[in-house]
Tab-separated table of C-alpha atoms and ligand atoms in Angstrom:
chain	number	residue	atom	x	y	z
A	26	MET	CA	-8.155	11.026	-10.916
A	27	LEU	CA	-9.908	10.265	-7.622
A	28	ASN	CA	-13.058	12.240	-7.147
A	29	LEU	CA	-15.278	12.611	-4.092
A	30	ASN	CA	-18.464	14.450	-4.852
A	31	ASN	CA	-20.633	15.656	-1.952
A	32	VAL	CA	-19.859	12.485	0.001
A	33	GLY	CA	-21.643	11.760	3.259
A	34	LYS	CA	-21.788	8.896	5.731
A	35	THR	CA	-24.572	8.122	8.169
A	36	TYR	CA	-24.663	5.132	10.507
A	37	THR	CA	-27.919	3.857	11.893
A	38	ASP	CA	-27.823	1.923	15.149
A	39	GLN	CA	-30.408	0.853	17.711
A	40	ASN	CA	-29.362	3.180	20.540
A	41	GLN	CA	-28.434	6.476	18.935
A	42	GLY	CA	-30.612	6.143	15.860
A	43	ARG	CA	-29.107	7.996	12.931
A	44	PHE	CA	-25.564	9.259	13.387
A	45	GLU	CA	-24.054	11.437	10.695
A	46	VAL	CA	-20.254	11.119	10.638
A	47	PHE	CA	-19.760	13.699	7.891
A	48	SER	CA	-21.444	15.173	4.853
A	49	GLY	CA	-20.663	17.328	1.861
A	50	ILE	CA	-17.092	16.104	1.361
A	51	ASP	CA	-15.772	17.359	-1.997
A	52	LEU	CA	-12.261	16.345	-2.917
A	53	THR	CA	-10.369	15.880	-6.174
A	54	ILE	CA	-6.995	14.179	-6.110
A	55	GLU	CA	-4.596	14.315	-9.044
A	56	GLU	CA	-2.523	11.408	-10.304
A	57	ASN	CA	0.821	11.011	-8.453
A	58	GLN	CA	-0.301	13.344	-5.690
A	59	PHE	CA	0.543	12.530	-2.082
A	60	VAL	CA	-2.427	13.761	-0.086
A	61	SER	CA	-2.878	13.507	3.666
A	62	ILE	CA	-6.194	13.633	5.458
A	63	LEU	CA	-5.553	15.125	8.872
A	64	GLY	CA	-8.016	15.529	11.699
A	65	PRO	CA	-8.820	14.844	15.354
A	66	SER	CA	-9.790	11.301	16.251
A	67	GLY	CA	-13.448	10.564	15.600
A	68	CYS	CA	-13.844	13.042	12.731
A	69	GLY	CA	-14.315	10.218	10.228
A	70	LYS	CA	-10.912	9.773	8.576
A	71	SER	CA	-10.972	5.971	8.684
A	72	THR	CA	-14.582	5.909	7.561
A	73	LEU	CA	-13.767	8.106	4.580
A	74	LEU	CA	-10.764	5.993	3.595
A	75	SER	CA	-12.787	2.779	3.937
A	76	MET	CA	-15.388	4.250	1.607
A	77	VAL	CA	-12.694	4.966	-1.000
A	78	ALA	CA	-11.449	1.390	-0.492
A	79	GLY	CA	-15.005	0.173	-1.101
A	80	LEU	CA	-15.170	-1.490	2.325
A	81	GLU	CA	-17.882	0.893	3.585
A	82	SER	CA	-20.945	1.973	1.656
A	83	VAL	CA	-21.457	5.570	0.556
A	84	SER	CA	-24.586	7.062	2.184
A	85	GLU	CA	-24.687	10.208	0.090
A	86	GLY	CA	-22.889	11.562	-2.979
A	87	ALA	CA	-20.419	9.522	-5.036
A	88	ILE	CA	-16.777	8.467	-5.189
A	89	SER	CA	-15.141	7.692	-8.519
A	90	LEU	CA	-11.711	6.585	-9.672
A	91	GLU	CA	-10.821	7.557	-13.243
A	92	GLY	CA	-14.517	8.089	-13.864
A	93	ASN	CA	-15.699	4.723	-12.509
A	94	ASP	CA	-17.976	4.759	-9.469
A	95	ILE	CA	-16.600	2.962	-6.430
A	96	ASN	CA	-18.937	0.650	-4.558
A	97	GLN	CA	-16.773	-2.348	-3.736
A	98	PRO	CA	-13.103	-3.180	-3.124
A	99	GLY	CA	-10.900	-3.667	-6.190
A	100	PRO	CA	-7.270	-4.236	-7.176
A	101	ASP	CA	-7.053	-0.605	-8.337
A	102	ARG	CA	-6.925	0.402	-4.649
A	103	GLY	CA	-4.352	-0.992	-2.229
A	104	MET	CA	-4.937	-0.556	1.483
A	105	VAL	CA	-2.472	-0.422	4.375
A	106	PHE	CA	-3.894	-0.330	7.918
A	107	GLN	CA	-2.372	0.668	11.251
A	108	GLU	CA	-2.028	-3.011	12.126
A	109	PRO	CA	-0.159	-4.805	9.331
A	110	SER	CA	-2.785	-7.623	9.249
A	111	LEU	CA	-0.488	-10.264	7.767
A	112	PHE	CA	-1.133	-14.014	7.749
A	113	PRO	CA	0.946	-15.574	10.560
A	114	TRP	CA	0.975	-18.994	8.864
A	115	LEU	CA	2.608	-17.628	5.699
A	116	ASN	CA	6.150	-16.354	5.319
A	117	VAL	CA	6.981	-12.857	4.069
A	118	GLN	CA	7.132	-13.864	0.423
A	119	GLU	CA	3.853	-15.800	0.578
A	120	ASN	CA	2.101	-12.897	2.282
A	121	VAL	CA	3.020	-10.513	-0.532
A	122	LEU	CA	2.153	-13.123	-3.156
A	123	TYR	CA	-1.238	-13.967	-1.671
A	124	PRO	CA	-3.468	-11.267	-3.220
A	125	ILE	CA	-1.954	-11.567	-6.711
A	126	LYS	CA	-1.332	-15.282	-7.138
A	127	LYS	CA	-4.744	-16.015	-8.636
A	128	ARG	CA	-4.678	-12.999	-10.940
A	129	LEU	CA	-1.241	-13.343	-12.516
A	130	PRO	CA	0.858	-16.086	-14.125
A	131	LYS	CA	3.108	-17.675	-11.506
A	132	LYS	CA	6.372	-16.332	-12.891
A	133	GLU	CA	5.122	-12.767	-13.220
A	134	ALA	CA	3.608	-12.820	-9.734
A	135	GLU	CA	6.860	-14.071	-8.217
A	136	GLU	CA	8.874	-11.443	-10.052
A	137	ARG	CA	6.609	-8.749	-8.677
A	138	VAL	CA	6.968	-10.092	-5.161
A	139	ASN	CA	10.743	-10.035	-5.467
A	140	HIS	CA	10.716	-6.551	-6.947
A	141	PHE	CA	8.670	-5.028	-4.137
A	142	LEU	CA	10.420	-6.947	-1.366
A	143	LYS	CA	13.642	-5.453	-2.681
A	144	MET	CA	12.077	-2.004	-2.700
A	145	VAL	CA	11.183	-2.267	0.997
A	146	HIS	CA	14.577	-3.874	1.797
A	147	LEU	CA	13.200	-7.215	2.923
A	148	SER	CA	14.653	-9.595	0.317
A	149	LYS	CA	16.840	-11.140	2.968
A	150	PHE	CA	13.806	-11.933	5.103
A	151	LYS	CA	11.551	-13.401	2.443
A	152	ASN	CA	11.491	-16.841	4.049
A	153	HIS	CA	10.864	-15.548	7.562
A	154	TYR	CA	7.514	-15.741	9.276
A	155	THR	CA	5.966	-12.376	10.049
A	156	TYR	CA	6.110	-12.881	13.831
A	157	GLU	CA	9.882	-13.006	13.510
A	158	LEU	CA	9.901	-9.402	12.248
A	159	SER	CA	9.768	-6.050	14.054
A	160	GLY	CA	6.708	-3.802	13.748
A	161	GLY	CA	8.403	-1.591	11.159
A	162	MET	CA	9.402	-4.613	9.065
A	163	GLN	CA	5.870	-6.018	9.238
A	164	GLN	CA	4.483	-2.733	8.033
A	165	ARG	CA	6.967	-2.807	5.136
A	166	VAL	CA	5.609	-6.256	4.201
A	167	ALA	CA	2.085	-4.787	4.221
A	168	ILE	CA	3.250	-1.941	1.963
A	169	ALA	CA	4.953	-4.384	-0.431
A	170	ARG	CA	1.771	-6.473	-0.497
A	171	ALA	CA	-0.353	-3.439	-1.390
A	172	LEU	CA	2.125	-2.289	-4.071
A	173	ALA	CA	2.388	-5.745	-5.642
A	174	MET	CA	-1.261	-5.442	-6.689
A	175	ASP	CA	-0.135	-2.451	-8.756
A	176	PRO	CA	-3.030	-0.300	-7.526
A	177	LYS	CA	-3.771	3.110	-8.997
A	178	VAL	CA	-4.120	4.512	-5.498
A	179	LEU	CA	-2.433	3.521	-2.275
A	180	LEU	CA	-4.702	4.095	0.741
A	181	MET	CA	-2.951	4.256	4.105
A	182	ASP	CA	-4.746	4.559	7.453
A	183	GLU	CA	-2.311	5.729	10.153
A	184	PRO	CA	0.160	3.098	8.915
A	185	PHE	CA	2.973	4.205	11.236
A	186	GLY	CA	0.822	5.017	14.260
A	187	ALA	CA	1.884	1.943	16.209
A	188	LEU	CA	5.627	2.337	15.601
A	189	ASP	CA	8.195	3.944	17.882
A	190	GLU	CA	9.333	7.412	16.897
A	191	GLN	CA	12.730	6.417	15.493
A	192	THR	CA	11.235	3.707	13.283
A	193	ARG	CA	8.490	6.086	12.202
A	194	HIS	CA	11.073	8.583	10.901
A	195	ILE	CA	12.823	5.836	8.965
A	196	MET	CA	9.485	4.736	7.487
A	197	HIS	CA	8.752	8.316	6.414
A	198	ASP	CA	11.958	8.374	4.390
A	199	GLU	CA	11.209	4.917	2.982
A	200	LEU	CA	7.692	5.870	1.932
A	201	THR	CA	8.879	9.094	0.303
A	202	LYS	CA	11.411	7.065	-1.683
A	203	ILE	CA	8.812	4.457	-2.671
A	204	TRP	CA	6.442	7.205	-3.756
A	205	HIS	CA	9.154	8.742	-5.972
A	206	GLU	CA	9.994	5.340	-7.469
A	207	THR	CA	6.465	4.072	-8.090
A	208	LYS	CA	4.745	7.380	-8.880
A	209	LYS	CA	1.665	6.136	-7.031
A	210	THR	CA	-1.160	8.352	-5.957
A	211	ILE	CA	-1.261	8.162	-2.160
A	212	LEU	CA	-4.102	9.016	0.184
A	213	PHE	CA	-2.683	8.960	3.690
A	214	VAL	CA	-4.683	9.308	6.903
A	215	THR	CA	-3.051	10.600	10.073
A	216	HIS	CA	-3.791	12.598	13.214
A	217	SER	CA	-0.183	13.848	13.334
A	218	ILE	CA	0.337	17.372	11.979
A	219	GLN	CA	4.098	16.807	11.688
A	220	GLU	CA	3.694	13.572	9.783
A	221	ALA	CA	1.174	15.075	7.342
A	222	ILE	CA	3.325	18.107	6.583
A	223	LYS	CA	6.539	16.119	6.324
A	224	LEU	CA	5.169	13.668	3.761
A	225	SER	CA	2.511	15.314	1.621
A	226	ASP	CA	2.035	17.564	-1.377
A	227	ARG	CA	-1.253	18.555	0.111
A	228	VAL	CA	-2.867	18.351	3.553
A	229	VAL	CA	-6.647	18.218	3.786
A	230	VAL	CA	-7.786	19.093	7.311
A	231	MET	CA	-11.039	17.663	8.645
A	232	GLY	CA	-13.046	19.088	11.514
A	233	THR	CA	-15.511	17.262	13.681
A	234	ARG	CA	-19.159	17.491	14.777
A	235	PRO	CA	-20.155	17.626	12.058
A	236	GLY	CA	-17.272	16.036	10.154
A	237	ARG	CA	-16.267	18.169	7.194
A	238	ILE	CA	-13.242	19.599	5.399
A	239	ILE	CA	-12.110	22.816	7.070
A	240	ALA	CA	-8.901	23.538	5.164
A	241	ASP	CA	-6.772	22.361	2.267
A	242	PHE	CA	-3.065	23.269	2.316
A	243	ASP	CA	-0.550	22.930	-0.501
A	244	ILE	CA	2.829	22.027	0.966
A	245	ASN	CA	5.296	23.694	-1.357
A	246	VAL	CA	8.460	22.658	0.448
A	247	SER	CA	11.222	20.750	-1.344
A	248	ARG	CA	12.112	17.241	-0.151
A	249	PRO	CA	13.722	15.909	1.938
A	250	ARG	CA	11.986	18.136	4.457
A	251	ARG	CA	13.663	19.187	7.628
A	252	ARG	CA	11.717	19.612	10.846
A	253	ASP	CA	13.417	22.966	11.491
A	254	ASP	CA	12.628	24.386	8.039
A	255	ALA	CA	10.978	27.796	8.621
A	256	LYS	CA	8.198	27.086	6.127
A	257	VAL	CA	7.454	23.706	7.723
A	258	ILE	CA	7.215	25.273	11.181
A	259	GLU	CA	4.934	28.031	9.915
A	260	LEU	CA	2.598	25.498	8.279
A	261	GLU	CA	2.560	23.373	11.425
A	262	ASN	CA	1.538	26.383	13.505
A	263	GLN	CA	-1.219	27.320	11.073
A	264	VAL	CA	-2.692	23.823	11.132
A	265	MET	CA	-2.274	23.554	14.905
A	266	ASP	CA	-4.324	26.745	15.436
A	267	LEU	CA	-7.081	25.377	13.218
A	268	LEU	CA	-7.223	22.039	15.012
A	269	LYS	CA	-7.034	23.608	18.480
A	270	ASP	CA	-10.335	25.368	17.787
A	271	GLU	CA	-11.879	22.068	16.668
A	272	ILE	CA	-10.694	20.149	19.721
A	273	ASN	CA	-11.819	22.929	22.088
A	274	LYS	CA	-15.233	22.868	20.473
A	275	VAL	CA	-15.576	19.125	21.165
A	276	LEU	CA	-14.377	19.525	24.767
A	277	LYS	CA	-16.821	22.367	25.365
A	278	GLU	CA	-19.726	20.315	23.973
A	279	GLU	CA	-18.815	17.442	26.279
A	280	LEU	CA	-18.598	19.707	29.321
A	281	ASP	CA	-21.924	21.389	28.490
A	282	HIS	CA	-23.481	17.961	28.082
A	283	GLU	CA	-22.225	16.859	31.493
A	284	ALA	CA	-23.410	20.086	33.136
A	285	SER	CA	-26.919	19.624	31.780
A	286	HIS	CA	-27.263	16.016	33.024
B	319	LIG	P1	-11.269	8.611	12.827
B	319	LIG	O1	-10.633	7.584	11.967
B	319	LIG	O2	-11.163	10.002	12.304
B	319	LIG	O3	-10.787	8.554	14.254
B	319	LIG	P2	-13.664	7.046	12.414
B	319	LIG	O4	-13.872	7.121	10.949
B	319	LIG	O5	-13.069	5.797	12.936
B	319	LIG	O6	-12.835	8.326	12.893
B	319	LIG	O7	-15.057	7.260	13.158
B	319	LIG	C1	-15.857	8.412	12.947
B	319	LIG	C2	-17.126	8.302	13.747
B	319	LIG	O8	-17.957	7.280	13.214
B	319	LIG	C3	-16.893	7.969	15.211
B	319	LIG	O9	-17.772	8.740	15.994
B	319	LIG	C4	-17.244	6.500	15.277
B	319	LIG	O10	-17.746	6.176	16.541
B	319	LIG	C5	-18.306	6.350	14.203
B	319	LIG	N1	-18.323	5.004	13.612
B	319	LIG	C6	-17.312	4.405	12.961
B	319	LIG	N2	-17.657	3.183	12.520
B	319	LIG	C7	-18.935	2.986	12.909
B	319	LIG	C8	-19.891	1.915	12.793
B	319	LIG	N3	-19.588	0.782	12.165
B	319	LIG	N4	-21.123	2.092	13.352
B	319	LIG	C9	-21.432	3.235	13.995
B	319	LIG	N5	-20.592	4.278	14.140
B	319	LIG	C10	-19.370	4.171	13.627
B	320	LIG	MG1	-9.125	6.168	12.359
């Protein structure tokens, strides 16, 4: 459904000149799949997700959704960021309504808003301003807003990274439930091994310098997943070993660089 074909990203800036974040990314994601992109910070996860969202240009290769090339944002892709980025001057209901109100008849748009606010358990708070809500509630508004656009793919960039651990666990259960109910395809970026393995059908591991895909794991563990499940622990250890090598490589490069200057 979502296809990345030999995708690369290069930034050009005045100081460093050309900087290649990654290249040669090949990835095919099936409809309804929950896929996590996992990797150390700086490997290009956010850049890759922004390219799928159409917010960043593609330097090399191509990205397509159901056969159509992606080169700009569109309602077929809903994005949720680490910061909920809601409008403080609108209430919860108006925030969710905002991206769809020009595209849909009023009644239909309002019904959708109500439907998704119910799904994220915020009906009671629909007239509240977003600053009156906790971080977890704000992120649920952002998820409802993305879902209300009825996108084909939900793109999430470390959406629970700023939440406390307890809230994060609750949000994991919520998202799993929403995914079952909506049957959305989800592309989820995280640097947390536990989070990736707990949530996903598939974990794509990225390495750094140069950014690339170093592994692709199928997570064949029934849900709900327990942290002490033997299979979960084994997968976590496998991924941890892979990433340890990557992180050590970066540290070594930095130390060598310092020693030579
Ligand atoms: P991640 O999300 O995995 O932490 P990012 O995608 O944010 O990584 O960044 C990957 C690399 O690209 C980093 O080295 C970052 O400094 C660089 N980068 C990101 N955005 C830009 C930009 N607009 N201009 C130049 N370099 C950038
Ligand atoms: Mg990032």
